[in-house]
mmCIF file with all atom_site columns, C-alpha atoms in Angstrom:
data_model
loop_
_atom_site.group_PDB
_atom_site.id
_atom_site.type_symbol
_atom_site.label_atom_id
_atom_site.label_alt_id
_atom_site.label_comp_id
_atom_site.label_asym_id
_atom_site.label_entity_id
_atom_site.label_seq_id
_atom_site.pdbx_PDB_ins_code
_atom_site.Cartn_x
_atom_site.Cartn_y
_atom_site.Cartn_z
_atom_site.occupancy
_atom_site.B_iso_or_equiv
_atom_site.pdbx_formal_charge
_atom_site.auth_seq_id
_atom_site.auth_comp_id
_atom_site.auth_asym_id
_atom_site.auth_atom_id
_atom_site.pdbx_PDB_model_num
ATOM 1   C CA . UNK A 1 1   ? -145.719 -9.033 121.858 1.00 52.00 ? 1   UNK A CA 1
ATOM 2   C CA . UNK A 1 2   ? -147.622 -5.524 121.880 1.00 49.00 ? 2   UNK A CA 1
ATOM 3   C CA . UNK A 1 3   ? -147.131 -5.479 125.970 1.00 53.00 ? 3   UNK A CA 1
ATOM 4   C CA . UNK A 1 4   ? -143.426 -5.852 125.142 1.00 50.00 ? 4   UNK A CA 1
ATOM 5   C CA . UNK A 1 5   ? -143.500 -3.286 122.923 1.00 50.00 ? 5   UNK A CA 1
ATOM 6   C CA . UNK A 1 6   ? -145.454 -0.635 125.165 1.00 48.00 ? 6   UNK A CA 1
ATOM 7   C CA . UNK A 1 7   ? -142.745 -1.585 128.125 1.00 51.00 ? 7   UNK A CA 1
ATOM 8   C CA . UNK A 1 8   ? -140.006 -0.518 125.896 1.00 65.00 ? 8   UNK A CA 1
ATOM 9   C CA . UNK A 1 9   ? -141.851 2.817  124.405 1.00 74.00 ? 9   UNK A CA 1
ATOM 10  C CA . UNK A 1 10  ? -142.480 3.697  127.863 1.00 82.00 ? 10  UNK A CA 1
ATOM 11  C CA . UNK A 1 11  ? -138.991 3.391  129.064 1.00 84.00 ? 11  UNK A CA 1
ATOM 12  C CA . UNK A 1 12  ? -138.210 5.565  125.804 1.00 88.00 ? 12  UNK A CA 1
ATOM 13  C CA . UNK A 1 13  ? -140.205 8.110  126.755 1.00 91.00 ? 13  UNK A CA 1
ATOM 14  C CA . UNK A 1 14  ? -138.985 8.360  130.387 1.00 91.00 ? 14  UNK A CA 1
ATOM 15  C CA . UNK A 1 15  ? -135.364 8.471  129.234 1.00 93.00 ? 15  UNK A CA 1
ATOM 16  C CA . UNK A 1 16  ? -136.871 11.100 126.620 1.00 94.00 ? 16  UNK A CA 1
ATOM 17  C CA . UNK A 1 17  ? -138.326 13.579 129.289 1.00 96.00 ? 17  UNK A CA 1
ATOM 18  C CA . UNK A 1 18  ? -135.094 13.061 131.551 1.00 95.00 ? 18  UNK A CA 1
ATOM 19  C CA . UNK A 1 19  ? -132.999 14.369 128.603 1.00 96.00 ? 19  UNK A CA 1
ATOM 20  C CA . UNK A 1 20  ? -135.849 16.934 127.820 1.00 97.00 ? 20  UNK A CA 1
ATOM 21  C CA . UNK A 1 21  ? -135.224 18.085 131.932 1.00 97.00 ? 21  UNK A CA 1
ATOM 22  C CA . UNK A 1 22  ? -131.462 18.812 131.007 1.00 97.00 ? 22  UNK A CA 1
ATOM 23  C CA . UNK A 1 23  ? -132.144 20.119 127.539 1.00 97.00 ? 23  UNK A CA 1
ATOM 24  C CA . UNK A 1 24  ? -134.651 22.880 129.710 1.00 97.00 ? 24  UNK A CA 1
ATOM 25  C CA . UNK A 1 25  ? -132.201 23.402 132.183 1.00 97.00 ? 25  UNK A CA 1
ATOM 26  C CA . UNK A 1 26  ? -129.328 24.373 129.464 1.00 97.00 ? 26  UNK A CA 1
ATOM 27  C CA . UNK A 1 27  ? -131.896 26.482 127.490 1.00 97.00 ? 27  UNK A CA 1
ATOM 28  C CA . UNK A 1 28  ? -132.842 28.411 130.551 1.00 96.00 ? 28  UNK A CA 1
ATOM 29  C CA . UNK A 1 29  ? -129.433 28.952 131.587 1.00 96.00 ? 29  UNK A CA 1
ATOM 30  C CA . UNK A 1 30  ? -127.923 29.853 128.183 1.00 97.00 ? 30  UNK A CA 1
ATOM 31  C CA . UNK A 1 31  ? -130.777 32.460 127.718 1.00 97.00 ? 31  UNK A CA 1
ATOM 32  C CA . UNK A 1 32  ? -130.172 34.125 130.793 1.00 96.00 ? 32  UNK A CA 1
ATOM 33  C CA . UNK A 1 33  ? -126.235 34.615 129.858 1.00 96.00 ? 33  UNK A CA 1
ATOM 34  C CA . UNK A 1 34  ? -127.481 35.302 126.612 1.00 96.00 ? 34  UNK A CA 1
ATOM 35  C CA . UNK A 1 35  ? -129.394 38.711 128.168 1.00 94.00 ? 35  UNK A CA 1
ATOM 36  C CA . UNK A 1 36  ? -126.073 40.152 129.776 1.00 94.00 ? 36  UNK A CA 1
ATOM 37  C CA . UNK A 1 37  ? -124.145 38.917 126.677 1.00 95.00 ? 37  UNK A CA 1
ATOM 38  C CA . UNK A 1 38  ? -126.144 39.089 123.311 1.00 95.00 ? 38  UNK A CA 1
ATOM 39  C CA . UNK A 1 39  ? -122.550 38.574 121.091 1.00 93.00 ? 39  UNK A CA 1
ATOM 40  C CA . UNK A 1 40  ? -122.574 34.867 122.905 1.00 94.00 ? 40  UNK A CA 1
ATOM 41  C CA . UNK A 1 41  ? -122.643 33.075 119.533 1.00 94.00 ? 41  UNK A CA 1
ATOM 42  C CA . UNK A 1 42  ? -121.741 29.372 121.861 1.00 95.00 ? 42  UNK A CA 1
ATOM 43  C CA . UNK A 1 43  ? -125.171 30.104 123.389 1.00 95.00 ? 43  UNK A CA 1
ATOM 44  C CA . UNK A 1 44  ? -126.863 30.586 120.905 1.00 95.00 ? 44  UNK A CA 1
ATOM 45  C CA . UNK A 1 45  ? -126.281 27.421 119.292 1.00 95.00 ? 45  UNK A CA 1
ATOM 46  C CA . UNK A 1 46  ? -126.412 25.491 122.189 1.00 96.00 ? 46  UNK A CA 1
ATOM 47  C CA . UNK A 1 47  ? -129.578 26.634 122.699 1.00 97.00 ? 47  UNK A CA 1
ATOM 48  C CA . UNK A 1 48  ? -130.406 25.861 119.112 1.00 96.00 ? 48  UNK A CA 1
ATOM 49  C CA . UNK A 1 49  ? -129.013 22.110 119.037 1.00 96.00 ? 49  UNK A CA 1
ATOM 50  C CA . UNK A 1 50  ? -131.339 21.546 122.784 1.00 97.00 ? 50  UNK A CA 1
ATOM 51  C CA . UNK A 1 51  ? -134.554 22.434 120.600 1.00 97.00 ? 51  UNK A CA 1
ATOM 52  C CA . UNK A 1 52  ? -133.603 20.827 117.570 1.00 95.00 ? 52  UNK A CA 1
ATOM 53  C CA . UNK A 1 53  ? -133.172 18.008 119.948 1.00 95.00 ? 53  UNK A CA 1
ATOM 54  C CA . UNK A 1 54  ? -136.195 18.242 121.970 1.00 96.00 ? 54  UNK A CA 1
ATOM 55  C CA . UNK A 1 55  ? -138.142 18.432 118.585 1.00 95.00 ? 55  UNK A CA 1
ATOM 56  C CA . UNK A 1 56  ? -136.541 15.626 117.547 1.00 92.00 ? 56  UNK A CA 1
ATOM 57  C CA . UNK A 1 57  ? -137.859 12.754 120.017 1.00 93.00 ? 57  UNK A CA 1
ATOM 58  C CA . UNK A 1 58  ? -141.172 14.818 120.822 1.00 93.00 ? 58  UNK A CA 1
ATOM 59  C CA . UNK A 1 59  ? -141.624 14.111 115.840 1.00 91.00 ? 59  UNK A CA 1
ATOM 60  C CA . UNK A 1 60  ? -140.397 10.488 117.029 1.00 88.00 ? 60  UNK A CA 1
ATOM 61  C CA . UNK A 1 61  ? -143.363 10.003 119.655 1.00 90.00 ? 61  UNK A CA 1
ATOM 62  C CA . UNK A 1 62  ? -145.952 11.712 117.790 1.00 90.00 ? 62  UNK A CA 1
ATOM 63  C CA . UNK A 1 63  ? -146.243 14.819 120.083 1.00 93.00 ? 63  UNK A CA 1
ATOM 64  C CA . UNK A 1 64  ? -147.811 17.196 117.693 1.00 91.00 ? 64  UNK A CA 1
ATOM 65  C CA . UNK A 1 65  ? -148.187 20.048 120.040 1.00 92.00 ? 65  UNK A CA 1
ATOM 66  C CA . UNK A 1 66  ? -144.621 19.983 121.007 1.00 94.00 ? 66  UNK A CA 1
ATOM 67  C CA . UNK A 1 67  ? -143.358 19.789 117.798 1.00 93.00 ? 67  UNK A CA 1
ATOM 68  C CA . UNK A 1 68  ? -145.418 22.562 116.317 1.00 92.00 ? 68  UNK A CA 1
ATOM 69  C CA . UNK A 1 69  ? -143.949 24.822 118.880 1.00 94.00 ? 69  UNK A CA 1
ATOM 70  C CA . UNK A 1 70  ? -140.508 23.494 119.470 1.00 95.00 ? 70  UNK A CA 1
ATOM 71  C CA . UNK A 1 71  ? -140.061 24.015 115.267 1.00 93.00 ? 71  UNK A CA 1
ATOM 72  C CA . UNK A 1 72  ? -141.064 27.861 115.674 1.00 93.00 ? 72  UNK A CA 1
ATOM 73  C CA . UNK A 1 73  ? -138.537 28.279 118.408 1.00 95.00 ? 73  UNK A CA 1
ATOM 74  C CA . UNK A 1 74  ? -136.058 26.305 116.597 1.00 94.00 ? 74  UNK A CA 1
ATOM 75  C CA . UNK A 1 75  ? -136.640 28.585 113.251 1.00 92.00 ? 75  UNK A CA 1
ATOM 76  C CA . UNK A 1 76  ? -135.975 32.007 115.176 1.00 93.00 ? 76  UNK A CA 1
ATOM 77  C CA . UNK A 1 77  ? -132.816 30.220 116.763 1.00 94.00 ? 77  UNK A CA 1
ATOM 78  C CA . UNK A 1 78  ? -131.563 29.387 113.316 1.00 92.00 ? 78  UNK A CA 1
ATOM 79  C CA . UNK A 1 79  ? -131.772 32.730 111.933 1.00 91.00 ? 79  UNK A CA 1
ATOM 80  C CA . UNK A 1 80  ? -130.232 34.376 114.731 1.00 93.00 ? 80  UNK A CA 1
ATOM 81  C CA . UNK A 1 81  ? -127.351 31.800 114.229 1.00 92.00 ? 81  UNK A CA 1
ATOM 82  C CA . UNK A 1 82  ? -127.226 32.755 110.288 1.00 90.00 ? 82  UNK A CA 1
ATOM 83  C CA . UNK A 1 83  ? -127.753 36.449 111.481 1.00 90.00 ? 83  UNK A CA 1
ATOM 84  C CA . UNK A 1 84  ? -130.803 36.647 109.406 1.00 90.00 ? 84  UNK A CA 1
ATOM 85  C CA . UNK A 1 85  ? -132.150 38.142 112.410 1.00 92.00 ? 85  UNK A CA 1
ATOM 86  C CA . UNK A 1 86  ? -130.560 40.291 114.948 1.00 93.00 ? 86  UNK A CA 1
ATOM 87  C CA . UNK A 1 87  ? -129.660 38.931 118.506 1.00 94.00 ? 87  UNK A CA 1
ATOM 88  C CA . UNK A 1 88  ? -131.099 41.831 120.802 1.00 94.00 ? 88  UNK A CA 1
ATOM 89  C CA . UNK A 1 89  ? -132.242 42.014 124.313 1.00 94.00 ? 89  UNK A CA 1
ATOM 90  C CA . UNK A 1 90  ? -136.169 42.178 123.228 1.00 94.00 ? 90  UNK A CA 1
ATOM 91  C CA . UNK A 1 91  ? -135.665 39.108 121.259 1.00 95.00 ? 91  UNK A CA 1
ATOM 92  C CA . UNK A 1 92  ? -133.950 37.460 123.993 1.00 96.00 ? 92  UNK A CA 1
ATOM 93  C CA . UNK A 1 93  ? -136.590 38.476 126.064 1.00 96.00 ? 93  UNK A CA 1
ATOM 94  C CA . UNK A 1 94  ? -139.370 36.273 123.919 1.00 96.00 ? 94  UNK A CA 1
ATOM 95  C CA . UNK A 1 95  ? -136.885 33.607 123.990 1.00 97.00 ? 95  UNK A CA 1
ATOM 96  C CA . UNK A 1 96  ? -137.105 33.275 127.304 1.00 97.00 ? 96  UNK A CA 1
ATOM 97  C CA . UNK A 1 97  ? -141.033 33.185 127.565 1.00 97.00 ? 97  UNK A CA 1
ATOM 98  C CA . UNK A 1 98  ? -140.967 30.438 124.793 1.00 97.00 ? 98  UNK A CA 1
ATOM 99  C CA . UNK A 1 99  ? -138.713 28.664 126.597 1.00 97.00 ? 99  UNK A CA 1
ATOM 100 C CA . UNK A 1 100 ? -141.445 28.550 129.642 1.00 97.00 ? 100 UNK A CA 1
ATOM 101 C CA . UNK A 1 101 ? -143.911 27.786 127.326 1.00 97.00 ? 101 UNK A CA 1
ATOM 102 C CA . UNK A 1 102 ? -141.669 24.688 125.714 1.00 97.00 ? 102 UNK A CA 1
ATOM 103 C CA . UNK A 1 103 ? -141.252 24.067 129.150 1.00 97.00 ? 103 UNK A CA 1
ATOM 104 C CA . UNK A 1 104 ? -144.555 23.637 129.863 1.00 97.00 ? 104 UNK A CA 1
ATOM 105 C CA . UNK A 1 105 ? -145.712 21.803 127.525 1.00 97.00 ? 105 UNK A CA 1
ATOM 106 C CA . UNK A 1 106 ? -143.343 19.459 127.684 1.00 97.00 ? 106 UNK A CA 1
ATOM 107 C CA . UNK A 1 107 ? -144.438 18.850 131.599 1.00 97.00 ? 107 UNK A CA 1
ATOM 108 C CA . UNK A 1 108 ? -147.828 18.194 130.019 1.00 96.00 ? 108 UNK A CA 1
ATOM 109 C CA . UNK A 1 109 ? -146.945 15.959 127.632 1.00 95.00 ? 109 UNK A CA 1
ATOM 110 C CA . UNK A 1 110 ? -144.972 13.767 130.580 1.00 94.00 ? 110 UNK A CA 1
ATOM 111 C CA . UNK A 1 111 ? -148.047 13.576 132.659 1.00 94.00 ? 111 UNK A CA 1
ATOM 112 C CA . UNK A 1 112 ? -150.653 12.964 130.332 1.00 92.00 ? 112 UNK A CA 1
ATOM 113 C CA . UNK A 1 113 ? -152.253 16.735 130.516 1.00 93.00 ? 113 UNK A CA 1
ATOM 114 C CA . UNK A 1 114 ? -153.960 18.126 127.609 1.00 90.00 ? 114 UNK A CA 1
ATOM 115 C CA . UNK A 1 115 ? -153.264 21.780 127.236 1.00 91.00 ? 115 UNK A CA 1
ATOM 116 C CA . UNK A 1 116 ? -155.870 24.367 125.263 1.00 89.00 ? 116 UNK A CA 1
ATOM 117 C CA . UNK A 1 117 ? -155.459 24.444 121.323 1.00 81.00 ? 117 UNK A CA 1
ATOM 118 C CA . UNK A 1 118 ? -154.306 27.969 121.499 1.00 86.00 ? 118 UNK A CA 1
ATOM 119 C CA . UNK A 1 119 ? -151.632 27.374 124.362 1.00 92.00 ? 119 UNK A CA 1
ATOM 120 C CA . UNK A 1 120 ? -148.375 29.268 124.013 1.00 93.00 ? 120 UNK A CA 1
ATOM 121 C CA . UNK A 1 121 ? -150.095 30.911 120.502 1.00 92.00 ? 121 UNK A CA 1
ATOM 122 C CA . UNK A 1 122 ? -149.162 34.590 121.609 1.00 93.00 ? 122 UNK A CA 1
ATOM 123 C CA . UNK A 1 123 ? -145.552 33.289 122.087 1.00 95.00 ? 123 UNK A CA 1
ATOM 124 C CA . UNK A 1 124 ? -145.294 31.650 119.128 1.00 93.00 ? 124 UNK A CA 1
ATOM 125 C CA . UNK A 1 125 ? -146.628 34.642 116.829 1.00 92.00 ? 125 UNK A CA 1
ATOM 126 C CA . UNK A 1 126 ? -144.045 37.024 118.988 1.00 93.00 ? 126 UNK A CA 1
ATOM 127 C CA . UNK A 1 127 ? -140.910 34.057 117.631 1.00 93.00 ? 127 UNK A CA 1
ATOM 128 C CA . UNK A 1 128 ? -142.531 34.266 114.220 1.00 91.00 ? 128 UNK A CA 1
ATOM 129 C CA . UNK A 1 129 ? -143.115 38.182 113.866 1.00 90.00 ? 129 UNK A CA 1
ATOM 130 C CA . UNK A 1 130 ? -139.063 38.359 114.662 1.00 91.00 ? 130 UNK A CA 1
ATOM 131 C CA . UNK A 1 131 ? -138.416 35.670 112.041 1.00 85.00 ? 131 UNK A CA 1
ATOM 132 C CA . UNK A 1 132 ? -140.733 37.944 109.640 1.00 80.00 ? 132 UNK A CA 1
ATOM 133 C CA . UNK A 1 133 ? -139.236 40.997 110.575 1.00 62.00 ? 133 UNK A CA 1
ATOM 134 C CA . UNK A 1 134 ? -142.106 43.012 110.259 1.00 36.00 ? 134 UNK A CA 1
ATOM 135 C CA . UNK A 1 135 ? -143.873 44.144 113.395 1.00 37.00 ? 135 UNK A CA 1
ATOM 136 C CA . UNK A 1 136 ? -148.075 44.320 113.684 1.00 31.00 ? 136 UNK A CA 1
ATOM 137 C CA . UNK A 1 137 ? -147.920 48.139 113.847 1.00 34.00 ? 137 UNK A CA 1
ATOM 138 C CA . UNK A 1 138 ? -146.773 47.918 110.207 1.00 32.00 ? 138 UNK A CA 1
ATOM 139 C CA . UNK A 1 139 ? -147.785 45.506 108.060 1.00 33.00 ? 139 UNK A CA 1
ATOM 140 C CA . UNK A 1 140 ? -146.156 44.704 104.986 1.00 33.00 ? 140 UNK A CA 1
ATOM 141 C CA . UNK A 1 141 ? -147.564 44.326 101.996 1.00 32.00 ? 141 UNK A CA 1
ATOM 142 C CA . UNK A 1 142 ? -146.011 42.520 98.823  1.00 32.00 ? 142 UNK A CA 1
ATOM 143 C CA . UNK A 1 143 ? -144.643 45.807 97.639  1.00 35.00 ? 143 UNK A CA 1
ATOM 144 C CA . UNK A 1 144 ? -143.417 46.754 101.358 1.00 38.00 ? 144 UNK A CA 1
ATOM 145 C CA . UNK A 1 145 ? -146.191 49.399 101.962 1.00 39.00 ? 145 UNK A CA 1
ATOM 146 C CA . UNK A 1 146 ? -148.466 49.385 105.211 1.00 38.00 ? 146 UNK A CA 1
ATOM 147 C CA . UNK A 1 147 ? -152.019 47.836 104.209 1.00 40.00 ? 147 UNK A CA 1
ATOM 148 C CA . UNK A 1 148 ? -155.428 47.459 106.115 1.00 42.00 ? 148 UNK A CA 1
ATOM 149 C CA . UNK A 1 149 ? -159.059 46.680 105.579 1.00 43.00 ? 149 UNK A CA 1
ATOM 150 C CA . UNK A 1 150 ? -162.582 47.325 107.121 1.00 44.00 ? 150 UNK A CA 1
ATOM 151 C CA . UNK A 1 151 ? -163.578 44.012 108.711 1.00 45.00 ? 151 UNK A CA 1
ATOM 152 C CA . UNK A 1 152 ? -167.477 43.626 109.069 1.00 48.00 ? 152 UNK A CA 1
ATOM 153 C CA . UNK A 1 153 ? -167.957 46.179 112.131 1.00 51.00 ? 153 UNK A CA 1
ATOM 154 C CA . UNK A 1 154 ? -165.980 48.915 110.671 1.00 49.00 ? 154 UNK A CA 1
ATOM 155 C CA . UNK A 1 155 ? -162.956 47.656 112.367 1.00 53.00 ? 155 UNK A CA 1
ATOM 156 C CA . UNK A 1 156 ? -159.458 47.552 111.033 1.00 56.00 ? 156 UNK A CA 1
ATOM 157 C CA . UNK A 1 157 ? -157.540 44.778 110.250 1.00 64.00 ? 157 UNK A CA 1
ATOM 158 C CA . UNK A 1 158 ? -154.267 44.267 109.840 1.00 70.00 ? 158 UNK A CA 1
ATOM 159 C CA . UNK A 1 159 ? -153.215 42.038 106.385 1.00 73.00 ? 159 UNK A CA 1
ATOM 160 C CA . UNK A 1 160 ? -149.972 40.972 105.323 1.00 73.00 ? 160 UNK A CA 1
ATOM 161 C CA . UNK A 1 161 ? -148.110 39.365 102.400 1.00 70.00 ? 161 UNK A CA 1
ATOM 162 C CA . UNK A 1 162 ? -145.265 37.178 103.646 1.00 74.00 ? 162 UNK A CA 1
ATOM 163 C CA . UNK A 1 163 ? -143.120 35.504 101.059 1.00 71.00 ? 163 UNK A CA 1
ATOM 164 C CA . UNK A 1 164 ? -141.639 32.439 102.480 1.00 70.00 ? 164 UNK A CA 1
ATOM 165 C CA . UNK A 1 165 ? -138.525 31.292 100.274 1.00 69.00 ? 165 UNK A CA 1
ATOM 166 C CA . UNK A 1 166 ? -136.761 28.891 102.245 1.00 68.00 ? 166 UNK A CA 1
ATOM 167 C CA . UNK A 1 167 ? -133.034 27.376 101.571 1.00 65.00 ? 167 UNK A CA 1
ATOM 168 C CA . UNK A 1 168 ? -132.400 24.804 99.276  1.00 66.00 ? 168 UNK A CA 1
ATOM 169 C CA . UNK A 1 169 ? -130.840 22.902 102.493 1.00 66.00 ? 169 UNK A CA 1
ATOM 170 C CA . UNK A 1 170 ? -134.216 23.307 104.404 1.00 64.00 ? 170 UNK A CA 1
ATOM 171 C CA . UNK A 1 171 ? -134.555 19.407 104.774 1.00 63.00 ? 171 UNK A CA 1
ATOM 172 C CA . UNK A 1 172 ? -130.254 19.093 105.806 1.00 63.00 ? 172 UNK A CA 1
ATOM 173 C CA . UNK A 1 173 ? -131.699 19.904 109.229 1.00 59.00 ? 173 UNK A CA 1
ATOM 174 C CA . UNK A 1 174 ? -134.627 17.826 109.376 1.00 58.00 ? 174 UNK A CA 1
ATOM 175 C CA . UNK A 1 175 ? -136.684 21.349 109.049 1.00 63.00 ? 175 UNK A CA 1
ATOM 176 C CA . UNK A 1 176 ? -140.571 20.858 108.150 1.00 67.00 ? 176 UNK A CA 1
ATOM 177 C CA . UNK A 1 177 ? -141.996 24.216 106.896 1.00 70.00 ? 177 UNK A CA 1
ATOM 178 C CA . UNK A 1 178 ? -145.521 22.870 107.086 1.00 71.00 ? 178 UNK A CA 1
ATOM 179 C CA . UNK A 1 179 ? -145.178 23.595 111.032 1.00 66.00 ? 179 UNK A CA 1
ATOM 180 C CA . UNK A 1 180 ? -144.504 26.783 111.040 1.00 69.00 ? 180 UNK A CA 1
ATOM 181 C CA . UNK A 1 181 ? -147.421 27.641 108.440 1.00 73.00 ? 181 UNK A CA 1
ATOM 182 C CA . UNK A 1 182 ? -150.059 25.893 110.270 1.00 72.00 ? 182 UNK A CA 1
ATOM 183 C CA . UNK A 1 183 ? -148.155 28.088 113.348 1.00 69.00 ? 183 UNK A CA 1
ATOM 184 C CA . UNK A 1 184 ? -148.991 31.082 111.055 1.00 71.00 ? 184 UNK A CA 1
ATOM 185 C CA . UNK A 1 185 ? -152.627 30.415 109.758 1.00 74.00 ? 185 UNK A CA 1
ATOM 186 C CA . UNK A 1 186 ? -153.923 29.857 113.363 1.00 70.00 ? 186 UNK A CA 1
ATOM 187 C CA . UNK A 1 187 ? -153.123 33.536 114.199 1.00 70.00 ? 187 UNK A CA 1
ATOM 188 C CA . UNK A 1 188 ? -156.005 34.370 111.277 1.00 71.00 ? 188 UNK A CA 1
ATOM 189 C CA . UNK A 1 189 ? -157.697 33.779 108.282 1.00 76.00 ? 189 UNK A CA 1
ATOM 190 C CA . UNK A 1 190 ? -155.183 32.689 105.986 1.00 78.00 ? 190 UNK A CA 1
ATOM 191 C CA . UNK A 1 191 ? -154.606 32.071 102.067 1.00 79.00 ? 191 UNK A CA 1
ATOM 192 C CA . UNK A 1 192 ? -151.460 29.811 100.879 1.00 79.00 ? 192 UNK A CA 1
ATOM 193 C CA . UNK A 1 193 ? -150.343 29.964 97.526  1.00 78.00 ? 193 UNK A CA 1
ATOM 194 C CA . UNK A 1 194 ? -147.005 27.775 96.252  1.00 79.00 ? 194 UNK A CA 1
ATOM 195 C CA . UNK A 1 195 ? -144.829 28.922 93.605  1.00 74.00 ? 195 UNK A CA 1
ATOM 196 C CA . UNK A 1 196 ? -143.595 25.655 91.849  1.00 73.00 ? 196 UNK A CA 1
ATOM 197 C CA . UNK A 1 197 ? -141.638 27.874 89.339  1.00 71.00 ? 197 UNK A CA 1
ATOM 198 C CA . UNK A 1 198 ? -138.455 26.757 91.073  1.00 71.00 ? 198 UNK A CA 1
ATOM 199 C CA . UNK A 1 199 ? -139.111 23.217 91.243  1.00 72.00 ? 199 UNK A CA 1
ATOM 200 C CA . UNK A 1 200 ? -137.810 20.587 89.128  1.00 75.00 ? 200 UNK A CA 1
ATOM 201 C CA . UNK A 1 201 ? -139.262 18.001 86.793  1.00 73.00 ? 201 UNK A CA 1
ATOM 202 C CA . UNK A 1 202 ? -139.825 14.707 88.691  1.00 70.00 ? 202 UNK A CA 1
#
């Protein structure tokens, strides 16, 4: 009955955080080769397949916060892998703090702990800003030049135009872009607009 079935999603989630402990462990120690070896391509995908795999069971049990975070780390990972994005020891470096973020909030997750909204945010905008490859002293505009604005006290504000064009393979790896846009809107005010140009009748 529906005690049975809370027995067995408990023992689920106990075997889940006891993999999630190993899957850490590797991440931490992969990254810290990874610092004193940047050309370690081995690390870098184990350390991709241990998020991709701690994303995986976090989507299964419906822990949003986890996967929202996990799927930010996991996009950086993937581009370094492609070498869309170069492996250097700055990058490394933010790795490392999102890995004590994913960390943590894994640990909360496991004992029941609600963390603030806007836990691990600065983190996350640091993995995304490398995925961008556009840093907040210059933003990017849709024609590549540096743009700003007054906001209402006079003050500047930084705006940017960020074309997201994923693969056509995006869903192969079980990928969900919606995460990494919410990821992106909570650092501001934000405007979406899809270009269905590309898409196919139904």
């Amino acid at each position: 009955g529906a005690q049975r079935d809370m027995v067995d999603l408990s023992q689920f989630q106990q075997t889940y955080f006891e993999e999630c402990a190993e899957l850490l462990a590797e991440i931490e120690s992969r990254l810290i080769d990874l610092s004193s070896n940047l050309g370690d391509h081995d690390g870098l995908n184990a350390v991709f397949r241990a998020v991709h795999s701690i994303k995986g069971g976090a989507g299964a049990f419906g822990f949003e916060q986890l996967v929202r975070f996990s799927h930010v780390f996991e996009t950086l990972m993937e581009a370094m892998r492609s070498q869309k994005v170069p492996v250097t020891r700055q990058g490394v470096d933010v790795l490392i703090r999102a890995s004590d973020v994913l960390s943590g909030i894994v640990e909360s997750v496991r004992v029941g702990a609600e963390l603030p909204s806007e836990y691990g945010h600065e983190v996350a905008a640091e993995l995304m800003e490398l995925c961008i490859g556009s840093g907040t002293d210059h933003p990017v505009s849709s024609k590549g030049n540096a743009t700003s604005a007054a906001g209402p006290q006079g003050k500047t504000e930084n705006r940017f135009h960020v074309v997201f064009a994923p693969h056509a393979d995006l869903f192969k790896n079980a990928n969900e872009p919606l995460y990494l846009l919410r990821e992106l809107c909570a650092l501001g005010q934000a405007r979406v607009e899809v270009d269905e140009s590309g898409l196919p009748d139904l």
